[in-house]
Coordinates of C-alpha atoms in Angstrom, one line a residue:
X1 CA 0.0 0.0 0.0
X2 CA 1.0 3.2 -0.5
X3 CA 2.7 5.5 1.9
X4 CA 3.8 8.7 0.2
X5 CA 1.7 11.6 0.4
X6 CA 2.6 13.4 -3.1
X7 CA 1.3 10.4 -4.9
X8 CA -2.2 10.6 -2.7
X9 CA -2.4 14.7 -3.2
X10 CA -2.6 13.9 -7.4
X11 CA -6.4 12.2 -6.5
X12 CA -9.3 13.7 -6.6
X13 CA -11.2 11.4 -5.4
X14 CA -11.3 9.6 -2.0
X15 CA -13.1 6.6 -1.4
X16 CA -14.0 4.4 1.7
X17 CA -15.7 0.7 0.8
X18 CA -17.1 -1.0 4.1
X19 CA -19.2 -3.4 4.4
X20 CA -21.9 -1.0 6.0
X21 CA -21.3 1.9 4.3
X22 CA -19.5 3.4 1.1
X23 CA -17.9 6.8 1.4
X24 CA -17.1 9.2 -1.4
X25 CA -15.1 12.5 -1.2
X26 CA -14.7 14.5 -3.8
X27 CA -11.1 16.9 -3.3
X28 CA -12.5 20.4 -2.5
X29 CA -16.1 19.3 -2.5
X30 CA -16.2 16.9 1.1
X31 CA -18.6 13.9 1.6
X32 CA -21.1 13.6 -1.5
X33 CA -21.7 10.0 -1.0
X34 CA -22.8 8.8 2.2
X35 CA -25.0 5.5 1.8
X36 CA -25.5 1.6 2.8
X37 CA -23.3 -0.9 0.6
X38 CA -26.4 -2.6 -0.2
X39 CA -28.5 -3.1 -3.3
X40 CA -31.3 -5.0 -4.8
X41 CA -31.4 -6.9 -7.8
X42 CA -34.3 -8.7 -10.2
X43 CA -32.5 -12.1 -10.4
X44 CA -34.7 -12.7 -13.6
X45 CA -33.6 -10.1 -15.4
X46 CA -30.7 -8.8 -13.5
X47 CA -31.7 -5.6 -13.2
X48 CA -30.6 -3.4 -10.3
X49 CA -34.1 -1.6 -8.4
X50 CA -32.3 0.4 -5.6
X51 CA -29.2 0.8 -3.9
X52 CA -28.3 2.5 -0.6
X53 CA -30.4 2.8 1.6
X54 CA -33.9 2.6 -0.3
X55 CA -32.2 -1.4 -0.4
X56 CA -31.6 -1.6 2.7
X57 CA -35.5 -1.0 3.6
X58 CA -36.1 -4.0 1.4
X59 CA -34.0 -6.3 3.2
X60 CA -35.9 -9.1 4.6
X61 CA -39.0 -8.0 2.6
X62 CA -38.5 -8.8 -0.7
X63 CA -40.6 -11.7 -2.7
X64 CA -38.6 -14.9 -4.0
X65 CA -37.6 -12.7 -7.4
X66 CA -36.0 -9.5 -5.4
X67 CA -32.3 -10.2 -3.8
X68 CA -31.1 -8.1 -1.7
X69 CA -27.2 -8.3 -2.0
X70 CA -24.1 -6.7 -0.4
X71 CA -20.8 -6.7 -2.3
X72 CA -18.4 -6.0 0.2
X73 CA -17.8 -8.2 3.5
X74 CA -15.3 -7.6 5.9
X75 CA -13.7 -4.4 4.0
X76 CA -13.1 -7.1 1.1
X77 CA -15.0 -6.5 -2.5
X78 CA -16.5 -10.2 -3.3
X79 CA -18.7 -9.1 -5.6
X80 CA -16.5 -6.6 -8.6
X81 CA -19.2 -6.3 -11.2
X82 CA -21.8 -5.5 -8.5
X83 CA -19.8 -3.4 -6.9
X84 CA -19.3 -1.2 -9.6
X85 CA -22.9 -1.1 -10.4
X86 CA -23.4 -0.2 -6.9
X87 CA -21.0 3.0 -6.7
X88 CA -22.1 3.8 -10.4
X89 CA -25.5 4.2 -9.2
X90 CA -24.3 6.0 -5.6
X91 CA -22.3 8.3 -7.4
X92 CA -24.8 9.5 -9.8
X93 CA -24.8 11.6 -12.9
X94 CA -23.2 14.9 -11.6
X95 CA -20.4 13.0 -9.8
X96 CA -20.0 11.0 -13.0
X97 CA -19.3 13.8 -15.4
X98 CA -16.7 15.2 -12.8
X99 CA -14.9 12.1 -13.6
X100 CA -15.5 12.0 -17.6
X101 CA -14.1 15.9 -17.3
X102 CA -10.5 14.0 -16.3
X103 CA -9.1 11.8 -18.4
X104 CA -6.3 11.2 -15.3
X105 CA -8.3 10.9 -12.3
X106 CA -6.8 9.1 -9.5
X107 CA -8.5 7.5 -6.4
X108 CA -7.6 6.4 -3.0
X109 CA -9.6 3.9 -1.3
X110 CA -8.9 2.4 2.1
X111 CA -8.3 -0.9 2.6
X112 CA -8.2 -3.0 6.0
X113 CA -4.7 -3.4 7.3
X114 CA -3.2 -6.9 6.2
X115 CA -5.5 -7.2 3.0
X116 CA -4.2 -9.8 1.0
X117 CA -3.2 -9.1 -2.8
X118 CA -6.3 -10.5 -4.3
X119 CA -8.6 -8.3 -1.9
X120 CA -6.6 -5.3 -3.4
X121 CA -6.9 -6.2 -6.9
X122 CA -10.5 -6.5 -6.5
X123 CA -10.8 -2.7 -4.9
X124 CA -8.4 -1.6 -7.9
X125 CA -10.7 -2.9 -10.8
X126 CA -13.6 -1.9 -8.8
X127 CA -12.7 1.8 -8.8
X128 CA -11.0 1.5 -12.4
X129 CA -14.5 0.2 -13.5
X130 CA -16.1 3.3 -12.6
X131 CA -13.6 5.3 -14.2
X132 CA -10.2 5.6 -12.0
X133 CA -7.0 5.5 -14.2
X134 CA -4.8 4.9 -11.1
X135 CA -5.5 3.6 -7.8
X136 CA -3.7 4.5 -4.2
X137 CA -4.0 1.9 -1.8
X138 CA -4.6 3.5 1.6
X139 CA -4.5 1.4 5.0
X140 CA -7.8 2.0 7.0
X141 CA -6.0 2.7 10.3
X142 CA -3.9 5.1 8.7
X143 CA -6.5 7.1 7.1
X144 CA -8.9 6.6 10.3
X145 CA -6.3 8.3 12.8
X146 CA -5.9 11.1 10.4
X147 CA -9.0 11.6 10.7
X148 CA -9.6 11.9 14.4
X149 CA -6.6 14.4 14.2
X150 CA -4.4 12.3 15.8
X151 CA -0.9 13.3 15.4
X152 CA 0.6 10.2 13.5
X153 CA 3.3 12.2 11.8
X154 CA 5.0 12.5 14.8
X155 CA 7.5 10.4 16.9
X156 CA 5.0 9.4 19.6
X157 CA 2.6 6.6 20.2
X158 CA -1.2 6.6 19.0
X159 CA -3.5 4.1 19.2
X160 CA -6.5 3.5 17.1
X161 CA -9.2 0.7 17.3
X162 CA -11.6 0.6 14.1
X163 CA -14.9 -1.0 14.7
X164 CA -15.9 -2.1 11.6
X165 CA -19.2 -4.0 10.7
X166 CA -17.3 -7.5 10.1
X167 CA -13.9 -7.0 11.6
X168 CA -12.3 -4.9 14.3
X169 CA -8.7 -3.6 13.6
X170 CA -5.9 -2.1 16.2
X171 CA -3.4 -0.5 15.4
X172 CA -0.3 1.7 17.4
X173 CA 0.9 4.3 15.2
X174 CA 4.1 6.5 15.0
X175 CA 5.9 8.5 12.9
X176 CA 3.2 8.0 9.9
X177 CA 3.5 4.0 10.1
X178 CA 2.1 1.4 11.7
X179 CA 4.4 -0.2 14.6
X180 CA 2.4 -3.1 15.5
X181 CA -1.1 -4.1 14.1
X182 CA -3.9 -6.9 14.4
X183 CA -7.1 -7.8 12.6
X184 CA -9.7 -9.3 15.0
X185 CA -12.6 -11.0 12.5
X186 CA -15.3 -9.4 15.2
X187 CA -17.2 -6.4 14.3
X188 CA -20.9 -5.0 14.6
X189 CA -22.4 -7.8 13.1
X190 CA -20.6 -10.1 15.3
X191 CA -22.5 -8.3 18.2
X192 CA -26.2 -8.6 16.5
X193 CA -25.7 -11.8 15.8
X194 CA -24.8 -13.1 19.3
X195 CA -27.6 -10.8 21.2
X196 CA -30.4 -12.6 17.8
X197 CA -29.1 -16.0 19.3
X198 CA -29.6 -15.0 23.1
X199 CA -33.2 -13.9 22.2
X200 CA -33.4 -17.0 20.4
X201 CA -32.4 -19.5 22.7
X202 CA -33.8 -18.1 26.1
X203 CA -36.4 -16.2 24.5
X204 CA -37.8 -18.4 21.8
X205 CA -37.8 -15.2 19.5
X206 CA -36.4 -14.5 15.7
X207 CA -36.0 -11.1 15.1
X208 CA -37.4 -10.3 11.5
X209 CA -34.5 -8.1 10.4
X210 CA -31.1 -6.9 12.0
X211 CA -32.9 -3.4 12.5
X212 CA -34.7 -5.3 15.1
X213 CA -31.6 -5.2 17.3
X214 CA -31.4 -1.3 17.6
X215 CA -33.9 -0.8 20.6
X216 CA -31.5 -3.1 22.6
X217 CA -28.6 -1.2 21.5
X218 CA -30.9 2.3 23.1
X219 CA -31.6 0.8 26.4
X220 CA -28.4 -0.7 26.5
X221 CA -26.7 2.7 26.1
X222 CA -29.5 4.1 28.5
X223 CA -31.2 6.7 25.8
X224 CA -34.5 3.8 25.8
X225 CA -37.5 5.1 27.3
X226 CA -38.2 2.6 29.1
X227 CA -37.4 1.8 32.6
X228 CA -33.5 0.7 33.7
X229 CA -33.3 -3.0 33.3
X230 CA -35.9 -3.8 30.6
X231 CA -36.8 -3.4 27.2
X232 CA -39.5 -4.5 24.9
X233 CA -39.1 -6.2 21.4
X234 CA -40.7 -7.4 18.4
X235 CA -40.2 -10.2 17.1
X236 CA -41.7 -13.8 15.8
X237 CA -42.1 -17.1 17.6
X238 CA -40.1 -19.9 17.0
X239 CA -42.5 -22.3 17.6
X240 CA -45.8 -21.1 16.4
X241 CA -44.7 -18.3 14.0
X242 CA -47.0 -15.3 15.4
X243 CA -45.9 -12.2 16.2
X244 CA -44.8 -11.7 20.0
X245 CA -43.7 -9.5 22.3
X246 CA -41.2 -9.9 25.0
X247 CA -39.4 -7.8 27.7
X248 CA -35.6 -8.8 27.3
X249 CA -33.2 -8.1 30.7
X250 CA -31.1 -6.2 29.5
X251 CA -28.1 -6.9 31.9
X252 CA -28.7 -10.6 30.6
X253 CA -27.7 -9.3 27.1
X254 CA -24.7 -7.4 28.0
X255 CA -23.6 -11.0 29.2
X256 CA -24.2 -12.6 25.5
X257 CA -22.2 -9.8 24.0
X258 CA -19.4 -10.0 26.2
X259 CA -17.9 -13.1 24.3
X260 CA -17.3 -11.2 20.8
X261 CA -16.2 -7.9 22.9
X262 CA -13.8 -10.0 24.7
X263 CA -12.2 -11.0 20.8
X264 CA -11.2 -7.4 20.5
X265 CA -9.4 -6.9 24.2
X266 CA -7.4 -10.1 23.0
X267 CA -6.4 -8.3 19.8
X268 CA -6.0 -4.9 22.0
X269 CA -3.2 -7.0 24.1
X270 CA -1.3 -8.7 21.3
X271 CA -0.8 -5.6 19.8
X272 CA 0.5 -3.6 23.0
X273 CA 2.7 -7.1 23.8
X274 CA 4.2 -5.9 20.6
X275 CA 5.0 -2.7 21.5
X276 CA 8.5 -0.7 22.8
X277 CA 7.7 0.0 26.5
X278 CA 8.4 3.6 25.5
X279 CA 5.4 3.7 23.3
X280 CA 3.2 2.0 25.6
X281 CA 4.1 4.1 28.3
X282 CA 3.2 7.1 25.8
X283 CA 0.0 5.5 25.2
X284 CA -0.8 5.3 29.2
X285 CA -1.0 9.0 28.7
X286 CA -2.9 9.7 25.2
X287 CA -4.6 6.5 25.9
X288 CA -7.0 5.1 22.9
X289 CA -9.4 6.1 20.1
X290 CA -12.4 4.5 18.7
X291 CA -13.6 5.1 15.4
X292 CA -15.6 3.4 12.8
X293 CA -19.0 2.5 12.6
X294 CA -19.5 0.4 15.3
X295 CA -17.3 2.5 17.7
X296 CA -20.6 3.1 19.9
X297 CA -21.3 -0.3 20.9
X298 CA -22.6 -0.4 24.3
X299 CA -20.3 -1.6 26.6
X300 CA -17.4 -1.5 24.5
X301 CA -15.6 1.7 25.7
X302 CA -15.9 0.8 29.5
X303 CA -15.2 -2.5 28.8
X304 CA -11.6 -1.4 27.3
X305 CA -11.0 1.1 29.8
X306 CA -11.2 -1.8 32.6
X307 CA -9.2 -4.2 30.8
X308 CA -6.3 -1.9 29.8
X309 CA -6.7 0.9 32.6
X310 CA -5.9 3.4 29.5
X311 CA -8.5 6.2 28.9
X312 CA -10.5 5.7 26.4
X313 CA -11.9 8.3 24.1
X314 CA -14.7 8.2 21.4
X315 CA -14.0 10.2 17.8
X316 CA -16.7 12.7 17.1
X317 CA -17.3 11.3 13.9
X318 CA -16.3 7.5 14.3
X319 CA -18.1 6.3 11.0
X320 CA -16.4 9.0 9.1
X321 CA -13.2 9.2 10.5
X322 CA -11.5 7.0 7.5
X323 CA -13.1 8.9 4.9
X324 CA -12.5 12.4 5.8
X325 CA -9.0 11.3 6.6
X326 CA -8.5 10.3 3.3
X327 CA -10.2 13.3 2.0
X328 CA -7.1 15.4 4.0
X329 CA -4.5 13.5 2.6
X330 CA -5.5 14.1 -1.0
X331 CA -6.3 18.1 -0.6
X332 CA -2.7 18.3 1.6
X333 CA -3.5 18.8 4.8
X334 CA -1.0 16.2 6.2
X335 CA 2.7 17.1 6.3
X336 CA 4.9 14.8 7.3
X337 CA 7.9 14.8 9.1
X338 CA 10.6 15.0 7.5
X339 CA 13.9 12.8 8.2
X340 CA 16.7 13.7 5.9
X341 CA 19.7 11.4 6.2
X342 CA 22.5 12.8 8.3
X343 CA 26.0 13.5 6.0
X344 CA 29.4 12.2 7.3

């Protein structure tokens, strides 16, 4: 991937592809592209009948002929052709003529740290399928701790935790590089998926769509209206099929998503066992950041507090953060320090 900010300033176009969301930045224009990396498609004809998050309504809700697809998983493009459908149609016409106006646009997309070379090719052809003549290769962690203004230009330890929808990556930072880095395969999803299985096996309840989970993640975070303790939700029986109603304990679902949280202090630890005790001991005063998507998962910040007695700290913007630090590295707002090589 690369590392040199003058190649990055020649794009004019940053772009973030999760598996939640996909991010465009235009260079003096900020965020024009905000939406859900989801779309639908006729699988009789193959037509595409809405991307974003008009598909994301239809998930769960479509008849046998509507599919519901998402091309990315886990920061990884498994799906080219609809991917590039899908940020064709995201982009839309005024975005697309900005890019038929140069003949020599350039892109940067962030890619998870570690991506193997086969998960890069596919976010090159991707972005060259929409119209990119060259392609810079950005690491996520990189571009996410530019982004919550963290100084990693300088010779001093940062931290960064990206909570992503399918994986969770951590990262200590210094001097513009990554020191010591680790790629936990737990993310948001991880964390609907264990509370739908609690609710599943002590409840007897299927939730009919992961937007089902949101009211636990409220009370959980305690902006429910409901009283402390208890919450209400919707879902369908296993046994009979019928709608029903029950009122979960919360504190009994902070226990069922303690296993996946407990993934990501494992990967916190291997990374700071890594680590010169100078920057650790740097990073006892700075402490850590969150960003990305799933940043505000309840419990999570409190939970990484206890574990690494480090303070803990939340970016303003934690979905963004990757995007909008790309978007600084291709207008120039980063500058680096600079090392020259000492003469005899």
């Amino acid at each position: 991937m690369t590392n040199s900010l003058a190649q990055l300033r020649r794009c004019s176009v940053a772009v973030d592809l999760g598996a939640a969301r996909t991010r465009v930045y235009v260079k003096n224009q900020g965020l024009l592209v905000d939406e859900p990396t989801v779309a639908a498609v006729n699988i009789r004809t193959g037509a595409m009948l809405a991307v974003g998050s008009q598909a994301e309504v239809m998930d769960g809700r479509t008849p046998d002929y509507i599919r519901v697809v998402r091309p990315v998983i886990g920061g990884t493009v498994v799906d080219i052709d609809m991917a590039q459908r899908l940020l064709r149609h995201l982009v839309g016409n005024k975005l697309r003529k900005t890019w038929r106006r140069r003949p020599s646009m350039r892109a940067a997309v962030a890619l998870p740290y570690g991506s193997e070379p086969l998960s890069q090719r596919a976010a090159v052809e991707t972005l060259t399928g929409v119209g990119a003549r060259r392609v810079e290769l950005v690491d996520t962690l990189i571009a996410a701790a530019v982004g919550c203004g963290l100084p990693v230009e300088q010779p001093e330890a940062t931290m960064i935790v990206v909570c992503g929808a399918g994986t969770t990556q951590v990262a200590v930072l210094s001097l513009g590089s990554i020191v010591a880095a680790e790629t936990v395969p737990v993310g948001g999803n991880a964390i609907d998926d264990a509370v739908v299985q609690h609710l599943r096996l002590h409840h007897e309840l299927m939730l009919p769509s992961p937007q089902g989970v949101r009211p636990l993640h409220l009370m959980l975070s305690g902006d429910g209206d409901l009283p402390p303790g208890t919450t209400e939700v919707h879902g369908r029986d296993v046994t009979s099929g019928l709608a029903r109603s029950v009122c979960v304990d919360t504190e009994q679902v902070r226990e069922a998503i303690a296993t996946p949280l407990t993934s990501i202090l494992d990967g916190i630890g291997a990374v700071l066992r890594r680590c010169p005790p100078d920057l650790v001991a740097d990073l006892g005063e700075r402490g850590i950041m969150l960003a990305g998507g799933s940043a505000l998962i309840p419990g999570l910040q409190p939970m990484i507090h206890q574990a690494t007695t480090m303070p803990v700290h939340i970016a303003d913007r934690p979905g963004t953060c990757a995007v909008f630090g790309l978007g600084a590295m291709i207008e120039g707002k980063v500058q680096p320090l600079h090392l020259d090589p000492m003469s005899r």
